[in-house]
PDB file of C-alpha atoms in Angstrom:
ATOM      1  CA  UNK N  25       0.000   0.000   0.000  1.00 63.00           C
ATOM      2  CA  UNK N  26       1.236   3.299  -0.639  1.00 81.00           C
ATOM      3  CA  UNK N  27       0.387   4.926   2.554  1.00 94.00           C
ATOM      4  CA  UNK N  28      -1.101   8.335   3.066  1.00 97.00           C
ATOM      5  CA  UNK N  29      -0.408  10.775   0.826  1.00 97.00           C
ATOM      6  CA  UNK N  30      -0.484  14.502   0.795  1.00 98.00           C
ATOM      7  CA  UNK N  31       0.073  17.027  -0.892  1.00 97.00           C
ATOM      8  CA  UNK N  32       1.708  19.514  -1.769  1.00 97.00           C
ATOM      9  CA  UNK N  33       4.772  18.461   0.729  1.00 96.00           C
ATOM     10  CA  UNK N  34       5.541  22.527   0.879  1.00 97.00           C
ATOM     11  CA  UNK N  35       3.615  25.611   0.630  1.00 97.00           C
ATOM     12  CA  UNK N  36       4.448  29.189   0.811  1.00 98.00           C
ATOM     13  CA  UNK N  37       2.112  31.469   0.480  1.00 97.00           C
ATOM     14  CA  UNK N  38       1.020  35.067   1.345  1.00 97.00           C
ATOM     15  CA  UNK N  39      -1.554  36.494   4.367  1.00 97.00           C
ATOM     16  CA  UNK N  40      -4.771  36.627   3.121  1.00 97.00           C
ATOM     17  CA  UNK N  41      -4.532  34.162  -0.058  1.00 97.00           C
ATOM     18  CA  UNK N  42      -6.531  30.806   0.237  1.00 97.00           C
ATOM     19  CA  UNK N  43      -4.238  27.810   0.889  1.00 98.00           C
ATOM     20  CA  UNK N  44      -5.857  24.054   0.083  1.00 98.00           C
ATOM     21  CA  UNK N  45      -3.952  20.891   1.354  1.00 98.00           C
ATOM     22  CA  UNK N  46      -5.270  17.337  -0.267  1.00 98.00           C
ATOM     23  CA  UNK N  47      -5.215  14.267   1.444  1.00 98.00           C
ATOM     24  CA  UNK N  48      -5.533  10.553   0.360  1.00 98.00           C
ATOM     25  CA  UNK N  49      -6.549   7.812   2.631  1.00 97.00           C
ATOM     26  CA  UNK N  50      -5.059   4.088   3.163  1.00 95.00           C
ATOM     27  CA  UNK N  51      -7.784   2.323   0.886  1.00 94.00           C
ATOM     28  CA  UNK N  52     -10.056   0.599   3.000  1.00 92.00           C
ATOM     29  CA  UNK N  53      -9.741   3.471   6.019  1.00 94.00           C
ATOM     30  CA  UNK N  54     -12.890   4.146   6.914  1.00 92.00           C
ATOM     31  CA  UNK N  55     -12.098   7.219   9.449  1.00 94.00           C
ATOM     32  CA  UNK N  56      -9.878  10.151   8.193  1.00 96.00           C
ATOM     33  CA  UNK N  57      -8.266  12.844  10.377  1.00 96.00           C
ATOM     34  CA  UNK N  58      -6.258  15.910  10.201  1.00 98.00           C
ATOM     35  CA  UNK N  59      -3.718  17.662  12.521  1.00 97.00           C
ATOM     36  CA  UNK N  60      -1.820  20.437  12.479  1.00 97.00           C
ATOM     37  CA  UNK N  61       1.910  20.514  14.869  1.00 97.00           C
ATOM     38  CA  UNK N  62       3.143  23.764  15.591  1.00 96.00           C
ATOM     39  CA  UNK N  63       6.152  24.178  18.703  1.00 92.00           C
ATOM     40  CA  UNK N  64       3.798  26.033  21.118  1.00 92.00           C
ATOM     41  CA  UNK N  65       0.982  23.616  21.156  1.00 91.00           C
ATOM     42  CA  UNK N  66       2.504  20.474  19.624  1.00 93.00           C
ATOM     43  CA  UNK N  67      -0.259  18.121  17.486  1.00 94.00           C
ATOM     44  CA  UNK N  68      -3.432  19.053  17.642  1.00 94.00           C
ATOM     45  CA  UNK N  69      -6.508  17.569  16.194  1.00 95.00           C
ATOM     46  CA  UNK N  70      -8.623  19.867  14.203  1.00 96.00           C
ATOM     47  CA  UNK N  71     -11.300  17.289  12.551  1.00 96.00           C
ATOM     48  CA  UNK N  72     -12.095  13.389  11.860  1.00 95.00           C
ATOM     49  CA  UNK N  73     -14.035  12.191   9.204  1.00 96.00           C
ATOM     50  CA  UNK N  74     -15.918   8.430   9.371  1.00 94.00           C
ATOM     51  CA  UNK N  75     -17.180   7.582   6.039  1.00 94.00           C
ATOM     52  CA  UNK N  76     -16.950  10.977   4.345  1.00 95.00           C
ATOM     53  CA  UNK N  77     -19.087  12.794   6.739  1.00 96.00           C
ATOM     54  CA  UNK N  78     -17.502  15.317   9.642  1.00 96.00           C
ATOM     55  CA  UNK N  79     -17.897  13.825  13.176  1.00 94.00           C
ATOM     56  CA  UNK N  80     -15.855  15.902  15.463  1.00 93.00           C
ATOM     57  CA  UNK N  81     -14.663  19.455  14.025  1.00 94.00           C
ATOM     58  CA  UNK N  82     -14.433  20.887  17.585  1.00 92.00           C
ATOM     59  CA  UNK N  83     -10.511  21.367  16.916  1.00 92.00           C
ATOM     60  CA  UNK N  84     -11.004  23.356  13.992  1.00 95.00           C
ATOM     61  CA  UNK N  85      -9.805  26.991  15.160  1.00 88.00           C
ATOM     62  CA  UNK N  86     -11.971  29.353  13.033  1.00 86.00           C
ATOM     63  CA  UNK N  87     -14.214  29.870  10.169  1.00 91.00           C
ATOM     64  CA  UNK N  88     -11.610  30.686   8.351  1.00 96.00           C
ATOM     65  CA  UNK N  89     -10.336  26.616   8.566  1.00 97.00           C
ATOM     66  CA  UNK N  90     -13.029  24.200   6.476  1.00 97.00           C
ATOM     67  CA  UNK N  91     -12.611  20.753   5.644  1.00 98.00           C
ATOM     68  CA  UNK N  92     -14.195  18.416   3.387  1.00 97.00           C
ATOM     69  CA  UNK N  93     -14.105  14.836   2.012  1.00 97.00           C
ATOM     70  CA  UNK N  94     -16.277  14.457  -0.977  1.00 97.00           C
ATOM     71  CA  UNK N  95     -15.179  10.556  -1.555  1.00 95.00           C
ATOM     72  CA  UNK N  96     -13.586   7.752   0.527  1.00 95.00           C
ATOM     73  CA  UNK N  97     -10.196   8.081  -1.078  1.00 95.00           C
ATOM     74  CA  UNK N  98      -9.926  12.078  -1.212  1.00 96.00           C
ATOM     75  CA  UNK N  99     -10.212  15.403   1.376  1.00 98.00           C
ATOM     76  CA  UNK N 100      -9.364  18.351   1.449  1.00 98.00           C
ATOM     77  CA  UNK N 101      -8.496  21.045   4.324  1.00 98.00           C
ATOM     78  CA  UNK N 102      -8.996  24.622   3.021  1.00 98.00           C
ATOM     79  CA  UNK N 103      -7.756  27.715   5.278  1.00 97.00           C
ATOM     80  CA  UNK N 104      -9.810  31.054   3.839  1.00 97.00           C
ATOM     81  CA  UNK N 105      -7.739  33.854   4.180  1.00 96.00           C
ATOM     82  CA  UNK N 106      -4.336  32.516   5.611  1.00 97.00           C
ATOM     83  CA  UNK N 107      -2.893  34.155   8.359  1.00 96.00           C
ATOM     84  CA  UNK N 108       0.829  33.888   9.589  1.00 97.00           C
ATOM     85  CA  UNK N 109       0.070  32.172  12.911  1.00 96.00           C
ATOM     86  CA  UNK N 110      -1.405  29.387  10.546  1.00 97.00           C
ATOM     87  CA  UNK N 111       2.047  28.640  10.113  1.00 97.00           C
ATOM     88  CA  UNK N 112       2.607  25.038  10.997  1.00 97.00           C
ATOM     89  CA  UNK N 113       2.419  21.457   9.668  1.00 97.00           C
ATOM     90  CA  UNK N 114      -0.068  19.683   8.655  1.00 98.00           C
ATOM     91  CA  UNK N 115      -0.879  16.135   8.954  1.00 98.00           C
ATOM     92  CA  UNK N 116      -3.542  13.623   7.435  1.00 98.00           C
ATOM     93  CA  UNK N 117      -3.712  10.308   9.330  1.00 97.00           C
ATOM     94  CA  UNK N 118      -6.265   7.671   8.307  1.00 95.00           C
ATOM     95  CA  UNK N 119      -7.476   4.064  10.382  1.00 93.00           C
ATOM     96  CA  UNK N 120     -10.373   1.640  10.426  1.00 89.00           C
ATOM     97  CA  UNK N 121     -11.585  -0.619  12.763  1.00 81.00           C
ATOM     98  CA  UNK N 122     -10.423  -3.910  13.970  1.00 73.00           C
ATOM     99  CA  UNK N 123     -12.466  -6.065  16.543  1.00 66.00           C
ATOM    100  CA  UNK N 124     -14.989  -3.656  17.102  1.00 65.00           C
ATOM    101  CA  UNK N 125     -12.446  -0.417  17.645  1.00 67.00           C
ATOM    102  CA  UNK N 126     -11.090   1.864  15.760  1.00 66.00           C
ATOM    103  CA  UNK N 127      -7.323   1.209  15.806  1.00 83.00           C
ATOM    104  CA  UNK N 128      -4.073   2.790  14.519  1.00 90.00           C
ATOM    105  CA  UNK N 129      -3.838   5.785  12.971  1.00 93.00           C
ATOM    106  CA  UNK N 130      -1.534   5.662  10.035  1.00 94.00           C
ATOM    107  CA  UNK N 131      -0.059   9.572   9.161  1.00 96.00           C
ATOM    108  CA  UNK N 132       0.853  11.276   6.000  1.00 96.00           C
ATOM    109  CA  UNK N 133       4.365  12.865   5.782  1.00 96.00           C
ATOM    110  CA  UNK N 134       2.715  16.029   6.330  1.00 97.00           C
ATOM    111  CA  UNK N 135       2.412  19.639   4.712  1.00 98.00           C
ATOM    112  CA  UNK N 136       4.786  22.136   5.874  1.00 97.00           C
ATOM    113  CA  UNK N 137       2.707  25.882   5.503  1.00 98.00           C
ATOM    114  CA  UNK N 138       4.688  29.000   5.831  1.00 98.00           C
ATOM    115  CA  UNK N 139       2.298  32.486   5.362  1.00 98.00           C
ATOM    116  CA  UNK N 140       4.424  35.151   4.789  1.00 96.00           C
TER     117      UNK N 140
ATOM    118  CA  UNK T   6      -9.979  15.073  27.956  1.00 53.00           C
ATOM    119  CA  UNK T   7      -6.533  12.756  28.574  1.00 70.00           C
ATOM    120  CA  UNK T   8      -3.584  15.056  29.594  1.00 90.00           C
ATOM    121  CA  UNK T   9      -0.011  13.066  28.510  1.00 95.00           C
ATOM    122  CA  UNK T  10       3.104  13.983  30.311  1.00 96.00           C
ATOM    123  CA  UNK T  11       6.663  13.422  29.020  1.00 97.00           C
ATOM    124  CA  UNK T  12       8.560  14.632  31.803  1.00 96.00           C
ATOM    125  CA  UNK T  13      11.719  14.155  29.908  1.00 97.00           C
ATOM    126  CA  UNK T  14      12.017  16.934  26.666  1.00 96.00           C
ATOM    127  CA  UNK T  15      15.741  15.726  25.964  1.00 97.00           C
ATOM    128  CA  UNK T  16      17.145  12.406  26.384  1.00 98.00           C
ATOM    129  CA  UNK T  17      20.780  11.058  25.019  1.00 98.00           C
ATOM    130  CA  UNK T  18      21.974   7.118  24.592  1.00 98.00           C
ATOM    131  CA  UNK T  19      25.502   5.875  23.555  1.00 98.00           C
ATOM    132  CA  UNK T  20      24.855   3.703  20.703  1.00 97.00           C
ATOM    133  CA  UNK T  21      24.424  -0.169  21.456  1.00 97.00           C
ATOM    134  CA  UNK T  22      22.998   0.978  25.197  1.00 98.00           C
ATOM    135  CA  UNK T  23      19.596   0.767  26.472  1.00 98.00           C
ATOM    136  CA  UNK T  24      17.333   4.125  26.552  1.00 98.00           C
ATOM    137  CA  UNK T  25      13.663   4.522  28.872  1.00 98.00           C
ATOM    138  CA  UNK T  26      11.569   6.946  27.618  1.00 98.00           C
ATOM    139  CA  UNK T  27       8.758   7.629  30.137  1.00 98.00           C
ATOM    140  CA  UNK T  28       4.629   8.473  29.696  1.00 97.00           C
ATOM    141  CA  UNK T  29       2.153   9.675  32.100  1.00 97.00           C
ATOM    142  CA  UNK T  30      -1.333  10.160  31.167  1.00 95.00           C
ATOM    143  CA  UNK T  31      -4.844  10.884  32.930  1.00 93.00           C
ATOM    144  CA  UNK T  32      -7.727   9.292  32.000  1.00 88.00           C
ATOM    145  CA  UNK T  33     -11.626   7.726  33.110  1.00 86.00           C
ATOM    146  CA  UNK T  34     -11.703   5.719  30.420  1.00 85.00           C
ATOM    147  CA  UNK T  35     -10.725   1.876  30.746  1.00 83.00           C
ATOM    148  CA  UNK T  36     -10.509   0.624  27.744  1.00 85.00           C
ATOM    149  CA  UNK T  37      -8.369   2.263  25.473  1.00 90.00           C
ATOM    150  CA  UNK T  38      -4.886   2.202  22.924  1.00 92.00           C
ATOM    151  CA  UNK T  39      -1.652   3.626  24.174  1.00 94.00           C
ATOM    152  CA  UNK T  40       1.017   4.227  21.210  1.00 95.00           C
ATOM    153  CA  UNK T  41       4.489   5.824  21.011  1.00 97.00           C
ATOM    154  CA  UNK T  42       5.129   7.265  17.349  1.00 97.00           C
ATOM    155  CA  UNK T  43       8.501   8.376  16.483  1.00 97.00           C
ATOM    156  CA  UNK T  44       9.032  11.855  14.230  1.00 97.00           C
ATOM    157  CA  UNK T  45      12.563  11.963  12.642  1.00 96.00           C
ATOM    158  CA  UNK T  46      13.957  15.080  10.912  1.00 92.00           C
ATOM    159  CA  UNK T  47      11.995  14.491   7.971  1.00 91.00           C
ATOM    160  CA  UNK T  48       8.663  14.931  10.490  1.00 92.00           C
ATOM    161  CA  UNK T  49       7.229  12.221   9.469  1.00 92.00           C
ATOM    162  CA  UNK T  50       5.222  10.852  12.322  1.00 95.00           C
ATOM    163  CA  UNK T  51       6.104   6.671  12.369  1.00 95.00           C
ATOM    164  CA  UNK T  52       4.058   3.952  14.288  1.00 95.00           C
ATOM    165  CA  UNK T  53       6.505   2.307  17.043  1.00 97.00           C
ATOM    166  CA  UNK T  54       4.412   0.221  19.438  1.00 95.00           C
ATOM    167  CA  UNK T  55       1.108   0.087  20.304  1.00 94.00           C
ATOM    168  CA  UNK T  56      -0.645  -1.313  23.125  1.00 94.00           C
ATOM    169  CA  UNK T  57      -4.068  -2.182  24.194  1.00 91.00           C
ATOM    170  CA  UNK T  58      -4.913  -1.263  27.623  1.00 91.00           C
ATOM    171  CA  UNK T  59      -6.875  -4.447  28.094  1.00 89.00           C
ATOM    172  CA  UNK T  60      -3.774  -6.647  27.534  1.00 88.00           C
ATOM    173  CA  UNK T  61      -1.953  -7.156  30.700  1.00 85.00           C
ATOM    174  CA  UNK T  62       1.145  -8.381  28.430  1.00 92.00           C
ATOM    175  CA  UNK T  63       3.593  -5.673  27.440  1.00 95.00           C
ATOM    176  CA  UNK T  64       3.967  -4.837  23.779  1.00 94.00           C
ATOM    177  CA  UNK T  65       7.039  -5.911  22.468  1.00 96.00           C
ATOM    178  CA  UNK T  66       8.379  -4.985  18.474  1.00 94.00           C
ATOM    179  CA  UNK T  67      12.047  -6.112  18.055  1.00 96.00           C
ATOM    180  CA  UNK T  68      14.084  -3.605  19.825  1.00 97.00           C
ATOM    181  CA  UNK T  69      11.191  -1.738  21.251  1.00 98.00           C
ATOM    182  CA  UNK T  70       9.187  -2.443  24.228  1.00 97.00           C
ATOM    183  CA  UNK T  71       7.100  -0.761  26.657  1.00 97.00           C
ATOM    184  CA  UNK T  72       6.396  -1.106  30.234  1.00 97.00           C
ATOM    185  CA  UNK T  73       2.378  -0.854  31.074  1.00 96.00           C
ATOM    186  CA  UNK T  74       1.421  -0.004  34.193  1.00 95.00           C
ATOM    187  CA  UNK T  75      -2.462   0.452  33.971  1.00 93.00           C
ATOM    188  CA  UNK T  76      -3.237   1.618  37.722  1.00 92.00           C
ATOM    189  CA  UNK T  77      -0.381   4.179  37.696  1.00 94.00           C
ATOM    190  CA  UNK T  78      -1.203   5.281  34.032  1.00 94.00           C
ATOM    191  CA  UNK T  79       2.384   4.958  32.789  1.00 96.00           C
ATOM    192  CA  UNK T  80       3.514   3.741  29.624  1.00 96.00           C
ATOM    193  CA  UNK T  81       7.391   3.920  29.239  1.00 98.00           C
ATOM    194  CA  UNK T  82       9.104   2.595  26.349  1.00 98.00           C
ATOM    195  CA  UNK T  83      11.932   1.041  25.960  1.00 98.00           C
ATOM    196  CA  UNK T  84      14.860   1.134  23.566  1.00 98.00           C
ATOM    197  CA  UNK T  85      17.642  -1.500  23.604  1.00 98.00           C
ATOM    198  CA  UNK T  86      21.019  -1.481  21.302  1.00 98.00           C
ATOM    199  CA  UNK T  87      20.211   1.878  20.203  1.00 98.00           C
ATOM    200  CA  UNK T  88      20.946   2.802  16.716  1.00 97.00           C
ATOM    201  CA  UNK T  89      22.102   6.044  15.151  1.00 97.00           C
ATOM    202  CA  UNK T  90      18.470   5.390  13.202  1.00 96.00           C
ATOM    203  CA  UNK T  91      16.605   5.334  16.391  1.00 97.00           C
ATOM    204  CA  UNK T  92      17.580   9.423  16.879  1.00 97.00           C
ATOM    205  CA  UNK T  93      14.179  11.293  16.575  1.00 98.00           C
ATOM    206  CA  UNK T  94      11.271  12.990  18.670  1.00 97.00           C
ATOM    207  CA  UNK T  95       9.729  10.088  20.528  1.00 98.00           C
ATOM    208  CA  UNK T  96       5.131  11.104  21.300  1.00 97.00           C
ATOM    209  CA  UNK T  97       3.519   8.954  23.619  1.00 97.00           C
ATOM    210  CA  UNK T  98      -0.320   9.123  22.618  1.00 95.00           C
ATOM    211  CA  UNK T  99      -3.336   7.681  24.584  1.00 94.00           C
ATOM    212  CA  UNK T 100      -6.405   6.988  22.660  1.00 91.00           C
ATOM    213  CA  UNK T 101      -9.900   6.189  23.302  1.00 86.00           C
ATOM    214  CA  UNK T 102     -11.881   5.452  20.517  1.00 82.00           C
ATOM    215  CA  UNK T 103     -11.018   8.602  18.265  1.00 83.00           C
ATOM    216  CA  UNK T 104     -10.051  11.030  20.674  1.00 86.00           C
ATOM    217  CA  UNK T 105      -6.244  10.200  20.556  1.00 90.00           C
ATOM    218  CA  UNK T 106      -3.902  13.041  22.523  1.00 92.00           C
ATOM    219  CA  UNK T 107       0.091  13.713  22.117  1.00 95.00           C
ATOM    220  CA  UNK T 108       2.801  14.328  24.646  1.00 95.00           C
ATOM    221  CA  UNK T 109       5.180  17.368  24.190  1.00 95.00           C
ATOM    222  CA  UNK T 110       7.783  14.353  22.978  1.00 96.00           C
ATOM    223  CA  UNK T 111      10.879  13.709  23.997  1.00 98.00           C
ATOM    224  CA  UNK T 112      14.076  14.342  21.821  1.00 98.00           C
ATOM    225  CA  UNK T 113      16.460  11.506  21.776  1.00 98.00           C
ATOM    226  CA  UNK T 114      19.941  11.928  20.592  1.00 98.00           C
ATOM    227  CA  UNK T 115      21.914   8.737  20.091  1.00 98.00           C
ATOM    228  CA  UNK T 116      26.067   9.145  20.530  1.00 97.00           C
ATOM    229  CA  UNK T 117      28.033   7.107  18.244  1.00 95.00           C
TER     230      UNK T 117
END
């Protein structure tokens, strides 16, 4: 299996432009999540996605962050207009259950987002 | 919400020795995952050892293993013959069903 993949790997971009960050799932992962890792408040969820549909978005920081997944094998985390402190790096992770539970989350290599 | 506590932000081995990483963590729950992933320069974030908190036998993956101590919610892992490979930011993560929470980490640097 290829593993998670995201992309792009490295984005630069300037305050107030839109920034999109794409995410594929392990096939066969049922639940998809994303993260972002900055040094002052380390990983942080933001949302999880079972079966393309938004269960938890509680970690999402403003209206400014949306995410979607229109299909099992595809989603997308759009932040609308960047900011500098949204400086950080992304991560997709994807798992499915086994015995009942979800189990291990599998992570992306992650998208590194600098706003000037 | 689980708290995690890596009391240790910097650790350093000689390589071939044995390294202990330590985990604290609060939660109600009582059936949940533990995991350590490991985050090398190239931040990607790799699965080391996972553990179910049901299991009263300690995880064990080659060179890794971990020391589970349910009642004092501790979860320590262990490294033995360290390898210049092994030198990375070590998480300790508790999860219950999807709500899974990261340490600070702990840096280990391995001394040829």
């Amino acid at each position: 299996d290829a593993g998670v993949i995201q992309s792009p790997r490295h984005e630069v971009t300037e305050m107030g432009q839109e920034v999109t960050l794409r995410c594929k799932p392990i096939s066969g992962h049922d639940y998809l999540f994303w993260y972002r890792q900055t040094m002052m408040r380390g990983l942080e969820l933001l949302i999880y996605f079972n079966n393309n549909v938004p269960i938890d978005d509680s970690g999402m920081p403003e209206d400014r962050f949306s995410a979607k997944m229109p299909n099992a094998s595809f989603s997308t985390l759009k932040i609308q207009p960047s900011e500098p402190r949204d400086s950080a790096v992304y991560f997709c992770a994807s798992s499915t259950r086994t015995s009942g539970r979800t189990d291990t989350q599998y992570f992306g290599p992650g998208t590194r987002l600098t706003v000037l | 919400a689980q708290t995690v506590t890596q009391s240790q932000p910097e650790m350093s081995v000689q390589e071939a020795e044995t390294v202990t990483l330590s985990c604290t963590y609060d939660t109600s729950e009582s059936d949940y995952y533990l995991f350590w992933y490991k985050q090398p320069p190239s931040r990607q974030m790799i699965l080391v050892i996972r553990q179910e908190a049901y299991k009263q036998q300690n995880a064990t993956e080659n060179r890794f293993s971990v020391n589970f101590q349910k009642a004092a919610k501790s979860f320590s892992l262990k490294i033995s013959d360290s390898q210049l490979g092994d030198a990375a930011m070590y998480f300790c993560a508790p999860k219950n069903n999807n709500d899974m929470r990261f340490g600070a980490g702990t840096r280990l640097t391995v001394k040829p």
